[in-house]
Coordinates of C-alpha atoms and ligand atoms in Angstrom, one line a residue:
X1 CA 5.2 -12.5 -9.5
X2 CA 2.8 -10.1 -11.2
X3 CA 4.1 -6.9 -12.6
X4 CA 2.7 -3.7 -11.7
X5 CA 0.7 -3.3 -14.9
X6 CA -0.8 -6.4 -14.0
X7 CA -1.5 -6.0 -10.6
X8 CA -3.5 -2.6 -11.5
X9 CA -5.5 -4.6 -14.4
X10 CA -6.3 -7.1 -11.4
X11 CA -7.6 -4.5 -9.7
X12 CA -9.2 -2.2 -12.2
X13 CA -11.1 -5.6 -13.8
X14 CA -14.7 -6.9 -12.2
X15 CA -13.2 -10.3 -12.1
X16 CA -12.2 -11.5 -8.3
X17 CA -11.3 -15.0 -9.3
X18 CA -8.0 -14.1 -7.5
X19 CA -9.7 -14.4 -4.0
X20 CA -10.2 -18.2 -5.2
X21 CA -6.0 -17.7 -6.0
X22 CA -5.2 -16.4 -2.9
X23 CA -7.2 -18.9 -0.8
X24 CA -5.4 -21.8 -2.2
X25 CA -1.9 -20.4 -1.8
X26 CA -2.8 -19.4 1.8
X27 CA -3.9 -23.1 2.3
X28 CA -0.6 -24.5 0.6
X29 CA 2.1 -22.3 2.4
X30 CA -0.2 -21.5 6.1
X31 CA -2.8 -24.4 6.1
X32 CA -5.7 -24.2 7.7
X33 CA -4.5 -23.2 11.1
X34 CA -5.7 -19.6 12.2
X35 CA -3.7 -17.6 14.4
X36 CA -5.1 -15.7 17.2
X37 CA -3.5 -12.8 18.4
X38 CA -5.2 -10.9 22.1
X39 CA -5.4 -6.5 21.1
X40 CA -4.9 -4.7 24.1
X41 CA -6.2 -1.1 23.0
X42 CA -4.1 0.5 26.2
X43 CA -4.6 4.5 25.4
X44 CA -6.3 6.4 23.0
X45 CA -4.2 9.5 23.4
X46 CA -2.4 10.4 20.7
X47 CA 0.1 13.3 19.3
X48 CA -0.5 13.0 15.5
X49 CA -3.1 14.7 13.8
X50 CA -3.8 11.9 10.9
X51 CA -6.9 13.2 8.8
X52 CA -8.7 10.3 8.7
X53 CA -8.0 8.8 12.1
X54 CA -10.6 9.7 15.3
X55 CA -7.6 9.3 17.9
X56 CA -5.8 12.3 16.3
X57 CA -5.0 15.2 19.3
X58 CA -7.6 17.4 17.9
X59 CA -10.7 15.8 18.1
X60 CA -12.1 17.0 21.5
X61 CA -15.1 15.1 21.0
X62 CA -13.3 11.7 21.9
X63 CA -13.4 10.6 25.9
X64 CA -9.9 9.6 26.4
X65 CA -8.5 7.0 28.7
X66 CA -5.6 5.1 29.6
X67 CA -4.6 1.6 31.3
X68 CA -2.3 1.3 34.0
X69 CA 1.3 -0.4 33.7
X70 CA -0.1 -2.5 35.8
X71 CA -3.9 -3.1 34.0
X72 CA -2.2 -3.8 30.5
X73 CA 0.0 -6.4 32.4
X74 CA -3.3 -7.6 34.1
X75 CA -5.1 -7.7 30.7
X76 CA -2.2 -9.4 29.0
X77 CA -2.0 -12.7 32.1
X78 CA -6.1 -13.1 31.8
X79 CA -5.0 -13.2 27.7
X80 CA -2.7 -16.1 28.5
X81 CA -5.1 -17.8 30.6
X82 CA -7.5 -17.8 27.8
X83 CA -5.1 -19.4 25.6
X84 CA -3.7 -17.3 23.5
X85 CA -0.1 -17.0 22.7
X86 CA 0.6 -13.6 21.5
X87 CA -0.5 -10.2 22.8
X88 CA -0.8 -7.2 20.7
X89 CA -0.2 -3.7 22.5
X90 CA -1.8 -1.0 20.4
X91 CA -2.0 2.6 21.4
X92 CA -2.2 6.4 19.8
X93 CA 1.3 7.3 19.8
X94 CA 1.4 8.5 23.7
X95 CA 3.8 10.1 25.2
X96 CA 3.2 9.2 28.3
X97 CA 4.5 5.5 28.0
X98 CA 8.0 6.9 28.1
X99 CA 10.4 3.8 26.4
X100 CA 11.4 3.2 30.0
X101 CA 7.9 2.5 31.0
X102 CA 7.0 0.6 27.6
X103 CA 10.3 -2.0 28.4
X104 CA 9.1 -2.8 32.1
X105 CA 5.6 -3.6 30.8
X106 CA 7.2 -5.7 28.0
X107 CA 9.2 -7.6 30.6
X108 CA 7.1 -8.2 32.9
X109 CA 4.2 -9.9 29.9
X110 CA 7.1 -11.7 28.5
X111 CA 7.7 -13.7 31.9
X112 CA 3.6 -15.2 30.8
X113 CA 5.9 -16.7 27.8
X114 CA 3.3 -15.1 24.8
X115 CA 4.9 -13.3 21.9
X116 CA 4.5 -9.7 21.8
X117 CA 3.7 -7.2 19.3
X118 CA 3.5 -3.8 19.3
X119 CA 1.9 -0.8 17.3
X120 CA 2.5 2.2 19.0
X121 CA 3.7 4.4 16.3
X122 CA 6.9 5.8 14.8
X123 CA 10.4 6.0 17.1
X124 CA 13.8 6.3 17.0
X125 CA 15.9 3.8 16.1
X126 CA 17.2 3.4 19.7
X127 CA 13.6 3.5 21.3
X128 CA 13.2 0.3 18.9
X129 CA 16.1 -1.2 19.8
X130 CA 14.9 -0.6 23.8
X131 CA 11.8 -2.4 22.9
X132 CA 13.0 -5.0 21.8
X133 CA 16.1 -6.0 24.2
X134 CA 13.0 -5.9 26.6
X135 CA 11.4 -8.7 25.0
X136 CA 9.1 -7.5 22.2
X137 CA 8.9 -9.5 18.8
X138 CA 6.9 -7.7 16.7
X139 CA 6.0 -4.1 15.6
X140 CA 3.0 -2.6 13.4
X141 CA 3.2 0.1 11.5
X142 CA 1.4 0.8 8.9
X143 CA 2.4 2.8 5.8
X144 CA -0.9 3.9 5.4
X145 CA 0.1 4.7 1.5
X146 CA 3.2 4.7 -0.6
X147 CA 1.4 7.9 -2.5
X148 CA 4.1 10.1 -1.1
X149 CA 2.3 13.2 -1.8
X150 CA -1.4 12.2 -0.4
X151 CA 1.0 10.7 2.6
X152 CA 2.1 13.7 3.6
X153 CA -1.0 15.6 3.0
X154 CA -2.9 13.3 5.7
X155 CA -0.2 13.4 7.9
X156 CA 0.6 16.8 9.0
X157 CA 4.5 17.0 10.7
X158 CA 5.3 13.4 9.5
X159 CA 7.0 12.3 6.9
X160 CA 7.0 9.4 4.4
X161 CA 10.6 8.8 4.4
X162 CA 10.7 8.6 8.3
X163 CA 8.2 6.2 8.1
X164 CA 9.7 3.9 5.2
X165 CA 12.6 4.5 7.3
X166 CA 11.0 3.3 10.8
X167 CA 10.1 0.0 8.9
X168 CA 13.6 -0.9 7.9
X169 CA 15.0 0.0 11.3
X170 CA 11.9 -2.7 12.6
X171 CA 13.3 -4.8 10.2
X172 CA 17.2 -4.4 10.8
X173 CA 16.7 -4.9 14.4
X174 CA 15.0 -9.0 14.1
X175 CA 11.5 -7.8 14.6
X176 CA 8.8 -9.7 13.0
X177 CA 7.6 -6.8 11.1
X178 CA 4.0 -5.8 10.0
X179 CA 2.7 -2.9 7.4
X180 CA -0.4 -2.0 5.4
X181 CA -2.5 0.1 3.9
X182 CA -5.7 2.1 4.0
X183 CA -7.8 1.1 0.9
X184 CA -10.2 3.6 -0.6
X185 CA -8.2 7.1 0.5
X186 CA -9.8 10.3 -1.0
X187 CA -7.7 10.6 -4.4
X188 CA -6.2 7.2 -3.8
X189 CA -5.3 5.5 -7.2
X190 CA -5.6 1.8 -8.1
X191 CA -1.4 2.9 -9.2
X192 CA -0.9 3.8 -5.4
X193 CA -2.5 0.3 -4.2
X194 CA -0.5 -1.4 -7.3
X195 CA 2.6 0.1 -5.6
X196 CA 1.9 -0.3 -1.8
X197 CA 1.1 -4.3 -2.5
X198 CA 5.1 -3.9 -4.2
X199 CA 6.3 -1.9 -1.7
X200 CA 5.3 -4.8 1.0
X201 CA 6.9 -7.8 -0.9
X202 CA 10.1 -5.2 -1.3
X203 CA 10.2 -4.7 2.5
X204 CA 9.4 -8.7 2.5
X205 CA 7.0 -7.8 5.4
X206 CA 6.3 -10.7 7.7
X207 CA 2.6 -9.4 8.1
X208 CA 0.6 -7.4 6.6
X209 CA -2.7 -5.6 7.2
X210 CA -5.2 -4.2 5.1
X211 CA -8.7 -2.3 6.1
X212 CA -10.5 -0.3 3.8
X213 CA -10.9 3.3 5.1
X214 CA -13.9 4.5 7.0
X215 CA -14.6 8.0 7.7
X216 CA -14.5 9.6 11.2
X217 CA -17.1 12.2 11.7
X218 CA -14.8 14.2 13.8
X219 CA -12.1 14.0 12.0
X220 CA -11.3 16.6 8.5
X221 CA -12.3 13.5 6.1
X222 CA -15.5 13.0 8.2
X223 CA -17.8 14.3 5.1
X224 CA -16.1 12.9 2.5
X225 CA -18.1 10.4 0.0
X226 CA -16.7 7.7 -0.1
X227 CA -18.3 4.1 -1.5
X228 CA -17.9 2.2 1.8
X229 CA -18.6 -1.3 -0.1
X230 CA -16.3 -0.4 -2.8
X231 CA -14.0 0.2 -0.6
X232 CA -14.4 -3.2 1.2
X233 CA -14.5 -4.9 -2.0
X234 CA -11.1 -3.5 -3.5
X235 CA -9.5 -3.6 0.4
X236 CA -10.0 -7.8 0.0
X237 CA -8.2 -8.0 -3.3
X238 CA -5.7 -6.2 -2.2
X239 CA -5.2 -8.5 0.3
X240 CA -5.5 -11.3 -1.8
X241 CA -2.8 -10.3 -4.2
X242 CA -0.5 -9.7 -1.1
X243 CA -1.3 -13.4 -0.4
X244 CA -0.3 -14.2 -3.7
X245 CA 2.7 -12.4 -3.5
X246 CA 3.8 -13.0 -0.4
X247 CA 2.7 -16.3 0.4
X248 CA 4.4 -17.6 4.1
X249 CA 3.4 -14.0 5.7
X250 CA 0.4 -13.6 8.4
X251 CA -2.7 -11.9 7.3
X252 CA -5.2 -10.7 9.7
X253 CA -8.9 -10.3 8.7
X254 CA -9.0 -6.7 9.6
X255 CA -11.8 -5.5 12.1
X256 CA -12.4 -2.3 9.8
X257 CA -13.3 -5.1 6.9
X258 CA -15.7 -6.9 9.7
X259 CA -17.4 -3.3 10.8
X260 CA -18.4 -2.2 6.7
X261 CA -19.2 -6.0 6.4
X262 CA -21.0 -8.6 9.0
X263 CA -19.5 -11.2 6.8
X264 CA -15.8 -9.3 6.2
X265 CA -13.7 -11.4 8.5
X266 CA -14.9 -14.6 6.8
X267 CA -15.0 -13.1 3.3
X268 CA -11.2 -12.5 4.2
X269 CA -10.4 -16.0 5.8
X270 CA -11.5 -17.5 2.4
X271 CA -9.1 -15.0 0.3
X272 CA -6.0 -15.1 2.0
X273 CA -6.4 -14.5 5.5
X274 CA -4.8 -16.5 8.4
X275 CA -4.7 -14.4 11.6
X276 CA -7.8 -12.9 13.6
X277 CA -6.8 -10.0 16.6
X278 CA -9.7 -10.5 18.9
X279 CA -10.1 -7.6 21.2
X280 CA -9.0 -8.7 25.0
X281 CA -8.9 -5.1 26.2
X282 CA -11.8 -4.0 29.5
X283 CA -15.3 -3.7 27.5
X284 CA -15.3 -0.2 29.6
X285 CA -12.6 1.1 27.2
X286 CA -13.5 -0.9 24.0
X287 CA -16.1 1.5 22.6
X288 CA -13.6 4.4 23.4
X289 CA -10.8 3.1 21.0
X290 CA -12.8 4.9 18.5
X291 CA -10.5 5.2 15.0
X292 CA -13.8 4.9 13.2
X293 CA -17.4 4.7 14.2
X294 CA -19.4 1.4 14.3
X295 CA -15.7 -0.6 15.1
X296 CA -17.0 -4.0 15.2
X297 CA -16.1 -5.6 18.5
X298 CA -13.8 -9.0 18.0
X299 CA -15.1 -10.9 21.1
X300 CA -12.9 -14.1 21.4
X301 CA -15.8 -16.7 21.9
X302 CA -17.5 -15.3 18.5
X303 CA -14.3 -15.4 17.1
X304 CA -13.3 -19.6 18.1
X305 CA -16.8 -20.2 16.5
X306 CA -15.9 -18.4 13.4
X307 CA -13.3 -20.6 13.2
X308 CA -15.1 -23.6 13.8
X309 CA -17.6 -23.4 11.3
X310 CA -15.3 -22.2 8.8
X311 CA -13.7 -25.6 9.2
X312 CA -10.5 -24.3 10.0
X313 CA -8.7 -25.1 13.4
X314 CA -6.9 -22.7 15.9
X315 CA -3.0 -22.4 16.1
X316 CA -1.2 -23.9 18.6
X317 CA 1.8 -21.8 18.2
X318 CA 2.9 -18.7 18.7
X319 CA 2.3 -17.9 14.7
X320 CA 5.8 -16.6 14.2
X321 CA 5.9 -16.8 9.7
X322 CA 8.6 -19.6 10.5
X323 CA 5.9 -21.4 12.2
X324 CA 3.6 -21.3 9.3
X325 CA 6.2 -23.7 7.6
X326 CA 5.4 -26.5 9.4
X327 CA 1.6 -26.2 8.4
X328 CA 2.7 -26.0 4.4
X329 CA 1.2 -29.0 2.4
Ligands
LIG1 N1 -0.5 4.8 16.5 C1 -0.2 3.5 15.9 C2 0.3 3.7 14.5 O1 0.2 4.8 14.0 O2 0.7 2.7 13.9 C3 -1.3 2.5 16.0 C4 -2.7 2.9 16.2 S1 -3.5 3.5 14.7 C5 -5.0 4.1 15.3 C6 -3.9 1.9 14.0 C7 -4.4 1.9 12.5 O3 -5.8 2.4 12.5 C8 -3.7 2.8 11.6 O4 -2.6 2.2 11.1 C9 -4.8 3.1 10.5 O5 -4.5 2.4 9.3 C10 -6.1 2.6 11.1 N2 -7.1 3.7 11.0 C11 -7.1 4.9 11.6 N3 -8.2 5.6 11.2 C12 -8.9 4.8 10.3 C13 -10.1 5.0 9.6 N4 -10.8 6.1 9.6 N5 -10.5 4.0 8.8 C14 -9.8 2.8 8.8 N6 -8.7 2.6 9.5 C15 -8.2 3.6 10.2

């Protein structure tokens, strides 16, 4: 276990031999096998005005749309029917899928036997207890940063504790539960990422993702300066010390880490990573999910022969963390 002084050292220093670190503990407790998990990007309508997100309600530039109850369900059977076991439900936080709504979609995808995770947002405590009597395993939700004080400066009528609070509540009620962070935040500190990497092995998250953050145009960060490849760089060893930390959990190799870098997703499958989300959504609506410009599209043919010529094989479970256990050498 590093300390925090350590971990910022790690991060401060030019050395990345930890990547190496990382990528052997993530073939000792994960193996080899890669999980693949189907994103269904259902709305892009949203009610939170994050600063550096392009869903937030006031950009009027975006085109927004919405799937059907009956399209995400649609989208969720031709998942199945491509093989793969777990399907993600992502969305801006919506109002429109009332909880009521949310559990009959749930129900019906969970009668397809695939896991089901979910990232749409902060709720109450009951709403995630709904959710999850209906069938869904896992939840999302990222805490973006444990900087309390930039948190609540790029979240406007949110707050930091709700949001540490949401997690435990995921966690309470059995979900499988995922956080993360944005790396390379305007007056982010190397401290902050020390603490977010010990805030996710205090929460003992069971997945954890980590993109490096990439400016919106239409958003109020949209003309910050920010060193994109710096960004990249410091976003992979933070996830590789989270590997190291947390060694059973699922890492995804983030699609904002493939869109700064054509090489990102495999840079982060040698460094920790275990889990690709490939984008099963309509290709009408893909390029509208637009959270930042340029998103690099996750198409799940591309993505089988990454994994092919990485030498690595596809999972042939659901990729619960308890499943990882059987793949430990
Ligand atoms: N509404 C849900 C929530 O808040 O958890 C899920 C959707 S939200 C768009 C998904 C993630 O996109 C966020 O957790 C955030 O980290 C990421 N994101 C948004 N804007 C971004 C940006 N400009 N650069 C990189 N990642 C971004």
């Amino acid at each position: 276990m590093f300390s925090k002084e350590e971990i910022i050292k790690i991060l401060s220093s030019n050395d990345d031999s930890i990547l190496k670190t990382a990528d052997e503990i993530r073939k000792k407790y994960v193996g080899d096998t890669i999980h693949l998990r189907g994103l269904i990007e259902f709305s892009n309508y949203c009610n939170r005005t994050c600063y550096y997100c392009g869903l937030r309600c006031e950009n009027k530039s975006i085109q927004r749309y919405r799937l059907s109850p009956e399209e995400i369900i649609e989208t969720a059977q031709k998942g199945k029917e491509l093989g793969l076991q777990t399907i993600v439900l992502q969305s801006g936080e919506d109002y429109y899928f009332s909880t009521d709504i949310l559990c009959k979609i749930i129900e019906e995808i969970k009668k397809i036997d695939v896991a089901i995770t979910l990232s749409i947002g902060e709720k109450s405590y009951k709403e995630y207890q709904q959710l999850k009597n209906a069938g869904a395993d896992r939840y999302l939700l990222r805490i973006e940063t444990t900087d309390k004080t930039l948190y609540n400066k790029l979240h406007p009528n949110m707050s930091y504790e709700n949001r540490v609070e949401c997690l435990y509540n995921l966690k309470s009620l059995g979900f499988e539960t995922g956080t993360g962070c944005l790396v390379g935040l305007p007056n982010q500190t190397i401290e902050s990422l020390a603490n977010d990497v010990l805030f996710f092995k205090e929460l003992n998250a069971d997945m954890i993702g980590i993109g490096p953050f990439i400016p919106h145009p239409d958003t109020p960060l949209g003309n910050i300066n920010v060193d994109i490849n710096k960004n990249f760089e410091l976003s992979v060893k933070v996830m590789a010390l989270t590997r190291i930390l947390l060694k059973d959990i699922n890492i995804p190799a983030t699609t904002a880490m493939e869109t700064i870098n054509p090489k990102g997703q495999t840079i982060a499958l040698n460094s920790g990573a275990n889990v690709i989300m490939p984008n099963i959504t309509m290709e009408k609506y893909q390029t509208k999910y637009n959270i930042y410009p340029n998103k690099s599209n996750q198409i799940l043919s591309k993505t089988k022969n990454k994994i092919s010529l990485l030498g690595r094989t596809l999972s042939n479970t659901k990729g619960y963390r308890t499943d990882n256990k059987k793949n430990r050498k």
